[in-house]
Amino acid sequence: MAASESHQLPQQPRFPPEVWEYIFELATHVPYTLVPEVYEKADRLGDPRSALEAALATKRNLVLVCKQWQYMTMHYLYRIVLIRTGLDLLALDRTLRNYATGNGSCVGTQSPSQWTRRLDVTLDFRNKCEDLDRCVKHLTYVIKSLPKLEIVSFAIPGSLTEAGSVIMPFKALDALRCSANSLRILDWSGYDFFPQVHQLEELLRDLPNLRVLRCHQLVWANGVIPSNILSSLTTLAVGALVGREGHPGEGVLHDACVSLREFIYYDGGPGHLPQEFPIHYGKYLTVVKWYRSFTWHHKELDLLLKSCPNLDRLTISLDSLDPSADPRLRRLSFPCVSYLGVMWEVLTYQQLFRFLVHLRDTVPTLRVFQLINPLIVGQLLTRPLEFSTELIVKNLNENYFRVEDDEGNLLSDRLFGKK
């Protein structure tokens, strides 16, 4: 009798379940971390990771309140899984194995693997405490046990030397095929634990619903990526497009085989400009984000102007705008976009005003201009002002487009402490 009573489901609280779910959602929700809203910030998948860690702490506290809350909050606890250390990985492996054999800690509930939609792996293999073979074994089992994953991110810190870089073993990569139909976003934010390129290419062919791919390099031939990779992909974020001899490539692009609309490029330096990419794929693109570590020249913008007739949103990195840069600024011809985001390392209000004048004169379609570097926004708001607040606000608000901070607030509002 006692044994049967211990296996009874905990009684539901008197409040309707919908009320409790709303409360738990408010307490643990982190914006732009799950499908579909995460699509809006595909290039900043790792930005909210600290917020996710704080939300995870809140979820664990909720689970510990009582048996009733443990039962109700289980799917919130496992909706997003963070693996930061080998101990995290081992604990998750044991939990999933226990539920698989009917010995889970929350009796009467299905395995938490059914609720997991996002998996973030940030293991640091430079730490000698993390045994690579053991971690790969546990990680492979964990991935295979999560059949409804929509987002998988490997943000593995890079090794100190190229010779010491860790290649993702095939068995761990192959485990992703267990979520082939549900995967929407696949992200390798770091250079380590990256698969061999031909194995990655074969995997991508088996993910029919993948929409976002981020990786530090992708192989192509003759300026063309195999169309069966791009048939569902709407966002591609890469650090390098590498040509490979002997790669089959494709001769002619077929419009029906290309769903790509957003291209995000993390440029490593001069000479890495993939000119063939906008030439071949520019007509499909409506969004381009081009982050680079050296000065932009007008030839790059000219390439976008010629190759991307449907471009509506553009984000780029620019060099400083000191007075000596005025001739170069006048040569910058921006496409007729409705949104322009700019990353600067150094910026004053005087430089910003000169740039806004240039935009007013050259981009009549612009509706939103955004400063996307939070450090620059913070400096503009806290450093001693070059002009009076009233004059700054006047210069910001006389434009026919919005001037926003990195969070989408009007910069003029931020000057008055509004959000």
Short mmCIF file of C-alpha atoms in Angstrom, two decimals:
data_model
loop_
_atom_site.label_atom_id
_atom_site.label_comp_id
_atom_site.label_asym_id
_atom_site.label_seq_id
_atom_site.Cartn_x
_atom_site.Cartn_y
_atom_site.Cartn_z
CA MET A 1 0.00 0.00 0.00
CA ALA A 2 2.79 2.40 0.94
CA ALA A 3 4.60 1.60 -2.31
CA SER A 4 1.53 2.42 -4.43
CA GLU A 5 0.95 5.69 -2.59
CA SER A 6 4.53 6.82 -3.22
CA HIS A 7 3.94 6.49 -6.98
CA GLN A 8 0.83 8.68 -7.04
CA LEU A 9 1.10 11.93 -8.95
CA PRO A 10 1.23 15.03 -6.73
CA GLN A 11 -2.09 16.84 -6.42
CA GLN A 12 -2.52 19.91 -8.54
CA PRO A 13 -2.70 23.26 -6.71
CA ARG A 14 -6.05 24.99 -6.54
CA PHE A 15 -5.10 27.70 -9.00
CA PRO A 16 -5.78 26.80 -12.63
CA PRO A 17 -2.69 25.29 -14.30
CA GLU A 18 -2.70 28.12 -16.86
CA VAL A 19 -2.09 30.67 -14.09
CA TRP A 20 0.90 28.76 -12.76
CA GLU A 21 2.32 28.32 -16.25
CA TYR A 22 2.03 32.05 -16.85
CA ILE A 23 3.84 32.78 -13.57
CA PHE A 24 6.64 30.31 -14.35
CA GLU A 25 6.99 31.73 -17.85
CA LEU A 26 7.34 35.28 -16.54
CA ALA A 27 9.92 34.16 -13.98
CA THR A 28 12.14 32.25 -16.39
CA HIS A 29 11.66 33.68 -19.89
CA VAL A 30 14.70 35.10 -21.70
CA PRO A 31 13.82 36.96 -24.95
CA TYR A 32 15.27 35.89 -28.31
CA THR A 33 16.45 32.48 -27.14
CA LEU A 34 13.93 30.08 -28.69
CA VAL A 35 12.28 29.54 -32.05
CA PRO A 36 10.80 31.58 -33.67
CA GLU A 37 11.89 34.91 -32.11
CA VAL A 38 15.56 33.84 -32.09
CA TYR A 39 15.58 34.14 -35.88
CA GLU A 40 15.67 37.93 -35.47
CA LYS A 41 19.09 37.76 -33.78
CA ALA A 42 20.73 34.77 -35.37
CA ASP A 43 24.16 36.42 -35.30
CA ARG A 44 23.98 37.02 -31.54
CA LEU A 45 22.95 33.58 -30.34
CA GLY A 46 25.43 33.60 -27.47
CA ASP A 47 24.69 37.12 -26.18
CA PRO A 48 21.92 36.09 -23.73
CA ARG A 49 23.91 33.18 -22.28
CA SER A 50 24.48 34.93 -18.94
CA ALA A 51 20.73 35.63 -18.77
CA LEU A 52 20.06 31.96 -19.52
CA GLU A 53 22.34 30.96 -16.65
CA ALA A 54 20.42 33.28 -14.30
CA ALA A 55 17.11 31.84 -15.54
CA LEU A 56 18.44 28.32 -14.96
CA ALA A 57 19.20 29.20 -11.32
CA THR A 58 15.62 30.48 -10.94
CA LYS A 59 14.21 27.28 -12.46
CA ARG A 60 16.21 25.12 -10.07
CA ASN A 61 14.88 27.12 -7.13
CA LEU A 62 11.30 26.67 -8.36
CA VAL A 63 11.77 22.91 -8.69
CA LEU A 64 12.98 22.70 -5.08
CA VAL A 65 9.94 24.45 -3.56
CA CYS A 66 7.75 21.34 -3.27
CA LYS A 67 6.73 18.19 -5.12
CA GLN A 68 3.85 19.96 -6.84
CA TRP A 69 6.11 22.66 -8.22
CA GLN A 70 8.71 20.09 -9.24
CA TYR A 71 6.06 18.31 -11.27
CA MET A 72 4.78 21.52 -12.90
CA THR A 73 8.15 23.13 -13.68
CA MET A 74 10.04 20.16 -15.10
CA HIS A 75 9.48 21.16 -18.71
CA TYR A 76 10.67 24.71 -17.94
CA LEU A 77 13.82 23.34 -16.31
CA TYR A 78 14.76 21.22 -19.32
CA ARG A 79 13.50 23.44 -22.15
CA ILE A 80 16.96 24.99 -22.52
CA VAL A 81 19.95 22.89 -21.44
CA LEU A 82 23.36 24.46 -20.75
CA ILE A 83 26.44 22.24 -20.57
CA ARG A 84 29.32 24.28 -19.16
CA THR A 85 31.47 21.60 -17.50
CA GLY A 86 32.04 17.88 -17.60
CA LEU A 87 30.09 17.59 -14.35
CA ASP A 88 27.05 19.22 -16.00
CA LEU A 89 27.33 16.72 -18.82
CA LEU A 90 27.68 13.73 -16.49
CA ALA A 91 24.67 14.79 -14.41
CA LEU A 92 22.48 15.18 -17.50
CA ASP A 93 23.66 11.84 -18.88
CA ARG A 94 22.67 10.10 -15.62
CA THR A 95 19.31 11.85 -15.47
CA LEU A 96 18.38 10.82 -19.00
CA ARG A 97 19.50 7.24 -18.41
CA ASN A 98 17.46 7.04 -15.19
CA TYR A 99 14.30 8.23 -16.94
CA ALA A 100 14.96 5.84 -19.82
CA THR A 101 14.87 2.94 -17.35
CA GLY A 102 11.84 4.23 -15.41
CA ASN A 103 13.87 5.47 -12.43
CA GLY A 104 13.47 9.22 -12.87
CA SER A 105 13.25 11.45 -9.83
CA CYS A 106 9.82 12.85 -10.78
CA VAL A 107 7.56 9.80 -10.82
CA GLY A 108 4.82 9.62 -13.41
CA THR A 109 6.33 12.13 -15.84
CA GLN A 110 7.80 11.42 -19.23
CA SER A 111 11.50 11.85 -19.82
CA PRO A 112 12.62 15.49 -19.75
CA SER A 113 14.27 14.83 -23.10
CA GLN A 114 10.85 15.37 -24.70
CA TRP A 115 10.84 19.01 -23.57
CA THR A 116 14.35 20.11 -24.55
CA ARG A 117 14.35 22.55 -27.46
CA ARG A 118 17.78 24.15 -27.12
CA LEU A 119 21.21 22.73 -26.22
CA ASP A 120 24.21 25.01 -25.56
CA VAL A 121 27.60 23.36 -25.11
CA THR A 122 30.39 25.60 -23.78
CA LEU A 123 32.86 22.98 -22.54
CA ASP A 124 36.44 24.21 -22.27
CA PHE A 125 38.77 21.44 -23.42
CA ARG A 126 41.78 23.56 -22.49
CA ASN A 127 40.88 22.67 -18.91
CA LYS A 128 42.85 19.52 -18.05
CA CYS A 129 40.02 18.42 -15.76
CA GLU A 130 37.81 17.83 -18.80
CA ASP A 131 38.57 14.40 -20.26
CA LEU A 132 37.83 14.67 -23.98
CA ASP A 133 36.97 11.01 -24.63
CA ARG A 134 34.64 10.80 -21.63
CA CYS A 135 32.94 14.09 -22.57
CA VAL A 136 32.43 12.95 -26.17
CA LYS A 137 30.90 9.67 -24.95
CA HIS A 138 28.42 11.44 -22.65
CA LEU A 139 27.68 14.19 -25.18
CA THR A 140 26.90 11.66 -27.90
CA TYR A 141 24.38 9.90 -25.65
CA VAL A 142 22.81 13.18 -24.54
CA ILE A 143 22.32 14.43 -28.11
CA LYS A 144 20.85 11.10 -29.18
CA SER A 145 18.45 11.24 -26.22
CA LEU A 146 17.08 14.69 -27.16
CA PRO A 147 14.94 13.99 -30.26
CA LYS A 148 13.16 17.35 -30.45
CA LEU A 149 16.09 19.76 -30.46
CA GLU A 150 15.51 22.94 -32.46
CA ILE A 151 18.69 24.85 -31.55
CA VAL A 152 22.15 23.38 -30.96
CA SER A 153 25.11 25.64 -30.21
CA PHE A 154 28.75 24.63 -29.70
CA ALA A 155 30.55 27.66 -28.26
CA ILE A 156 33.79 25.84 -27.44
CA PRO A 157 36.74 28.14 -26.56
CA GLY A 158 39.56 27.80 -29.10
CA SER A 159 42.78 26.00 -28.31
CA LEU A 160 45.92 28.02 -27.77
CA THR A 161 47.54 26.62 -30.93
CA GLU A 162 46.21 25.40 -34.24
CA ALA A 163 47.96 22.08 -33.66
CA GLY A 164 46.02 21.62 -30.44
CA SER A 165 42.57 22.27 -31.90
CA VAL A 166 39.91 19.64 -31.18
CA ILE A 167 38.06 18.12 -34.12
CA MET A 168 34.47 17.13 -33.41
CA PRO A 169 34.34 13.31 -33.52
CA PHE A 170 32.01 11.86 -36.12
CA LYS A 171 29.89 9.95 -33.58
CA ALA A 172 28.99 13.19 -31.78
CA LEU A 173 28.21 14.93 -35.07
CA ASP A 174 26.21 11.95 -36.32
CA ALA A 175 24.07 12.03 -33.16
CA LEU A 176 22.52 15.27 -34.47
CA ARG A 177 20.70 13.21 -37.08
CA CYS A 178 18.38 12.03 -34.29
CA SER A 179 16.93 15.58 -34.35
CA ALA A 180 17.13 15.89 -38.13
CA ASN A 181 13.49 16.89 -38.63
CA SER A 182 13.29 19.34 -35.72
CA LEU A 183 16.64 21.16 -36.02
CA ARG A 184 16.24 24.78 -37.09
CA ILE A 185 19.51 26.39 -35.93
CA LEU A 186 23.01 24.89 -35.86
CA ASP A 187 25.78 27.05 -34.44
CA TRP A 188 29.53 26.68 -34.04
CA SER A 189 30.50 30.00 -32.45
CA GLY A 190 34.09 28.96 -31.73
CA TYR A 191 36.88 27.53 -33.82
CA ASP A 192 37.28 24.43 -31.65
CA PHE A 193 35.23 21.22 -31.76
CA PHE A 194 34.41 21.93 -35.39
CA PRO A 195 33.73 18.88 -37.59
CA GLN A 196 35.63 17.95 -40.69
CA VAL A 197 34.17 19.93 -43.56
CA HIS A 198 33.05 16.96 -45.66
CA GLN A 199 31.30 15.40 -42.65
CA LEU A 200 29.53 18.69 -41.97
CA GLU A 201 28.43 18.93 -45.58
CA GLU A 202 26.98 15.42 -45.45
CA LEU A 203 25.12 16.25 -42.22
CA LEU A 204 23.62 19.43 -43.66
CA ARG A 205 22.13 17.44 -46.52
CA ASP A 206 20.23 15.38 -43.93
CA LEU A 207 18.67 18.36 -42.11
CA PRO A 208 15.64 19.23 -44.25
CA ASN A 209 14.28 22.01 -42.01
CA LEU A 210 17.49 23.77 -40.98
CA ARG A 211 17.05 27.54 -41.29
CA VAL A 212 20.16 29.03 -39.68
CA LEU A 213 23.75 27.82 -39.95
CA ARG A 214 26.69 29.53 -38.28
CA CYS A 215 30.22 28.18 -38.64
CA HIS A 216 33.70 29.57 -39.07
CA GLN A 217 34.16 28.09 -42.53
CA LEU A 218 32.21 26.40 -45.29
CA VAL A 219 33.58 24.72 -48.40
CA TRP A 220 32.37 25.62 -51.85
CA ALA A 221 33.52 25.34 -55.45
CA ASN A 222 33.28 27.73 -58.38
CA GLY A 223 31.58 30.24 -56.08
CA VAL A 224 28.59 27.95 -55.56
CA ILE A 225 27.40 26.09 -52.46
CA PRO A 226 25.56 22.80 -53.11
CA SER A 227 21.88 23.67 -53.50
CA ASN A 228 20.68 20.79 -51.32
CA ILE A 229 22.33 22.63 -48.41
CA LEU A 230 20.63 25.93 -49.25
CA SER A 231 17.21 24.54 -50.11
CA SER A 232 15.86 25.30 -46.60
CA LEU A 233 18.58 27.57 -45.18
CA THR A 234 17.43 31.19 -44.83
CA THR A 235 20.42 32.52 -42.82
CA LEU A 236 24.08 31.70 -43.39
CA ALA A 237 26.73 33.08 -41.01
CA VAL A 238 30.35 32.21 -41.82
CA GLY A 239 33.86 33.43 -41.12
CA ALA A 240 35.33 32.11 -44.37
CA LEU A 241 34.19 30.51 -47.60
CA VAL A 242 36.94 28.12 -48.63
CA GLY A 243 37.36 26.82 -52.16
CA ARG A 244 38.45 23.21 -52.44
CA GLU A 245 39.96 21.50 -55.44
CA GLY A 246 38.06 18.43 -56.47
CA HIS A 247 34.90 19.61 -54.76
CA PRO A 248 32.01 18.89 -57.17
CA GLY A 249 30.27 22.25 -56.80
CA GLU A 250 27.42 23.07 -59.15
CA GLY A 251 27.36 24.77 -62.48
CA VAL A 252 24.08 26.70 -62.52
CA LEU A 253 21.92 27.95 -59.66
CA HIS A 254 18.22 27.19 -59.75
CA ASP A 255 16.01 29.74 -58.03
CA ALA A 256 13.74 27.08 -56.58
CA CYS A 257 16.72 25.53 -54.75
CA VAL A 258 17.76 28.67 -52.86
CA SER A 259 15.87 29.90 -49.79
CA LEU A 260 18.75 32.07 -48.53
CA ARG A 261 17.72 35.59 -47.50
CA GLU A 262 20.27 36.63 -44.85
CA PHE A 263 24.07 36.54 -45.12
CA ILE A 264 26.29 37.23 -42.10
CA TYR A 265 30.04 37.41 -42.71
CA TYR A 266 32.79 37.66 -40.12
CA ASP A 267 35.71 38.84 -42.22
CA GLY A 268 39.25 38.12 -41.05
CA GLY A 269 41.17 40.65 -43.11
CA PRO A 270 42.01 42.01 -46.56
CA GLY A 271 41.84 39.51 -49.37
CA HIS A 272 39.11 37.42 -47.76
CA LEU A 273 36.27 39.22 -49.49
CA PRO A 274 34.09 36.50 -51.10
CA GLN A 275 33.16 38.52 -54.18
CA GLU A 276 31.67 35.49 -55.89
CA PHE A 277 29.12 35.05 -53.12
CA PRO A 278 27.15 38.31 -53.64
CA ILE A 279 27.55 37.88 -57.38
CA HIS A 280 25.87 34.46 -57.26
CA TYR A 281 23.51 34.90 -54.31
CA GLY A 282 23.00 38.67 -54.01
CA LYS A 283 19.70 38.68 -55.85
CA TYR A 284 18.19 36.49 -53.10
CA LEU A 285 19.46 38.52 -50.14
CA THR A 286 17.35 41.00 -48.20
CA VAL A 287 19.64 41.18 -45.13
CA VAL A 288 23.45 41.47 -45.04
CA LYS A 289 25.57 41.78 -41.89
CA TRP A 290 29.23 42.22 -42.62
CA TYR A 291 31.59 42.43 -39.65
CA ARG A 292 35.22 42.98 -40.50
CA SER A 293 38.46 43.78 -38.70
CA PHE A 294 39.78 46.35 -41.17
CA THR A 295 38.63 49.52 -42.88
CA TRP A 296 35.71 49.40 -45.27
CA HIS A 297 36.29 50.79 -48.74
CA HIS A 298 33.75 51.97 -51.25
CA LYS A 299 34.40 48.93 -53.48
CA GLU A 300 32.67 46.63 -50.96
CA LEU A 301 29.57 48.80 -50.89
CA ASP A 302 29.69 49.09 -54.68
CA LEU A 303 29.66 45.30 -54.85
CA LEU A 304 26.53 45.15 -52.68
CA LEU A 305 24.91 47.91 -54.74
CA LYS A 306 25.44 45.98 -57.95
CA SER A 307 24.70 42.49 -56.66
CA CYS A 308 21.91 42.88 -54.08
CA PRO A 309 18.93 44.67 -55.68
CA ASN A 310 16.51 43.50 -52.96
CA LEU A 311 18.65 44.45 -49.97
CA ASP A 312 16.56 46.04 -47.20
CA ARG A 313 18.71 45.74 -44.05
CA LEU A 314 22.46 46.28 -43.84
CA THR A 315 24.81 46.01 -40.85
CA ILE A 316 28.52 46.81 -41.24
CA SER A 317 31.64 47.70 -39.28
CA LEU A 318 33.23 51.09 -40.00
CA ASP A 319 36.54 52.71 -39.12
CA SER A 320 36.76 55.94 -37.13
CA LEU A 321 35.20 59.09 -38.55
CA ASP A 322 37.85 61.68 -37.68
CA PRO A 323 38.00 64.73 -40.00
CA SER A 324 40.74 63.12 -42.11
CA ALA A 325 38.23 60.40 -43.05
CA ASP A 326 35.77 62.83 -44.68
CA PRO A 327 36.92 62.14 -48.28
CA ARG A 328 36.45 58.42 -47.71
CA LEU A 329 33.05 59.02 -46.14
CA ARG A 330 31.88 60.97 -49.20
CA ARG A 331 32.79 58.00 -51.40
CA LEU A 332 30.64 55.60 -49.39
CA SER A 333 27.45 55.00 -51.36
CA PHE A 334 25.05 52.97 -49.26
CA PRO A 335 22.32 50.83 -50.84
CA CYS A 336 18.75 52.08 -50.57
CA VAL A 337 17.92 50.19 -47.40
CA SER A 338 15.31 50.84 -44.72
CA TYR A 339 17.65 49.78 -41.89
CA LEU A 340 21.35 50.51 -41.38
CA GLY A 341 23.30 49.27 -38.36
CA VAL A 342 26.91 50.37 -37.85
CA MET A 343 29.62 49.04 -35.55
CA TRP A 344 32.26 51.59 -34.52
CA GLU A 345 35.17 51.26 -32.11
CA VAL A 346 35.50 55.04 -31.62
CA LEU A 347 32.82 57.68 -32.07
CA THR A 348 32.07 61.23 -30.90
CA TYR A 349 28.86 63.20 -31.30
CA GLN A 350 30.52 65.47 -33.86
CA GLN A 351 31.52 62.46 -35.96
CA LEU A 352 28.04 60.98 -35.57
CA PHE A 353 26.37 64.19 -36.74
CA ARG A 354 28.55 64.28 -39.88
CA PHE A 355 27.60 60.70 -40.66
CA LEU A 356 23.88 61.40 -40.16
CA VAL A 357 24.09 64.32 -42.59
CA HIS A 358 25.70 61.99 -45.13
CA LEU A 359 22.87 59.48 -44.68
CA ARG A 360 20.19 62.16 -45.06
CA ASP A 361 21.75 63.21 -48.35
CA THR A 362 22.35 59.75 -49.82
CA VAL A 363 19.85 57.18 -48.43
CA PRO A 364 16.30 58.52 -48.87
CA THR A 365 14.73 55.14 -48.06
CA LEU A 366 16.29 54.90 -44.59
CA ARG A 367 13.86 54.48 -41.69
CA VAL A 368 16.14 53.24 -38.88
CA PHE A 369 19.79 53.93 -38.14
CA GLN A 370 21.24 51.95 -35.22
CA LEU A 371 24.48 52.08 -33.22
CA ILE A 372 25.00 48.39 -32.54
CA ASN A 373 28.07 48.58 -30.28
CA PRO A 374 26.84 48.85 -26.64
CA LEU A 375 30.25 50.17 -25.53
CA ILE A 376 30.00 53.12 -27.93
CA VAL A 377 26.44 53.85 -26.79
CA GLY A 378 27.59 53.77 -23.18
CA GLN A 379 30.45 56.16 -23.93
CA LEU A 380 28.16 58.61 -25.71
CA LEU A 381 25.77 58.61 -22.78
CA THR A 382 28.33 58.90 -19.96
CA ARG A 383 31.30 60.89 -21.25
CA PRO A 384 31.31 64.70 -20.81
CA LEU A 385 29.09 66.05 -23.58
CA GLU A 386 30.69 68.01 -26.43
CA PHE A 387 27.44 69.93 -26.90
CA SER A 388 24.42 70.72 -24.78
CA THR A 389 21.84 67.97 -24.40
CA GLU A 390 19.26 70.11 -26.20
CA LEU A 391 21.54 70.56 -29.22
CA ILE A 392 22.33 66.85 -29.39
CA VAL A 393 18.65 65.92 -29.22
CA LYS A 394 17.86 68.48 -31.92
CA ASN A 395 20.50 66.98 -34.23
CA LEU A 396 19.25 63.47 -33.58
CA ASN A 397 15.57 64.23 -34.05
CA GLU A 398 15.81 66.40 -37.15
CA ASN A 399 16.42 63.29 -39.24
CA TYR A 400 13.58 61.63 -41.13
CA PHE A 401 14.74 58.27 -39.72
CA ARG A 402 15.05 56.92 -36.17
CA VAL A 403 18.47 57.01 -34.50
CA GLU A 404 18.57 54.05 -32.10
CA ASP A 405 20.87 52.64 -29.46
CA ASP A 406 21.96 49.00 -29.42
CA GLU A 407 18.69 47.90 -27.78
CA GLY A 408 16.37 49.64 -30.23
CA ASN A 409 15.56 52.68 -28.05
CA LEU A 410 15.69 56.20 -29.43
CA LEU A 411 19.12 57.59 -28.59
CA SER A 412 17.52 60.95 -27.75
CA ASP A 413 15.32 59.22 -25.16
CA ARG A 414 18.34 57.58 -23.59
CA LEU A 415 19.93 60.99 -23.10
CA PHE A 416 17.00 61.83 -20.81
CA GLY A 417 17.21 58.51 -19.01
CA LYS A 418 14.18 56.98 -20.77
CA LYS A 419 13.96 53.43 -22.12
#
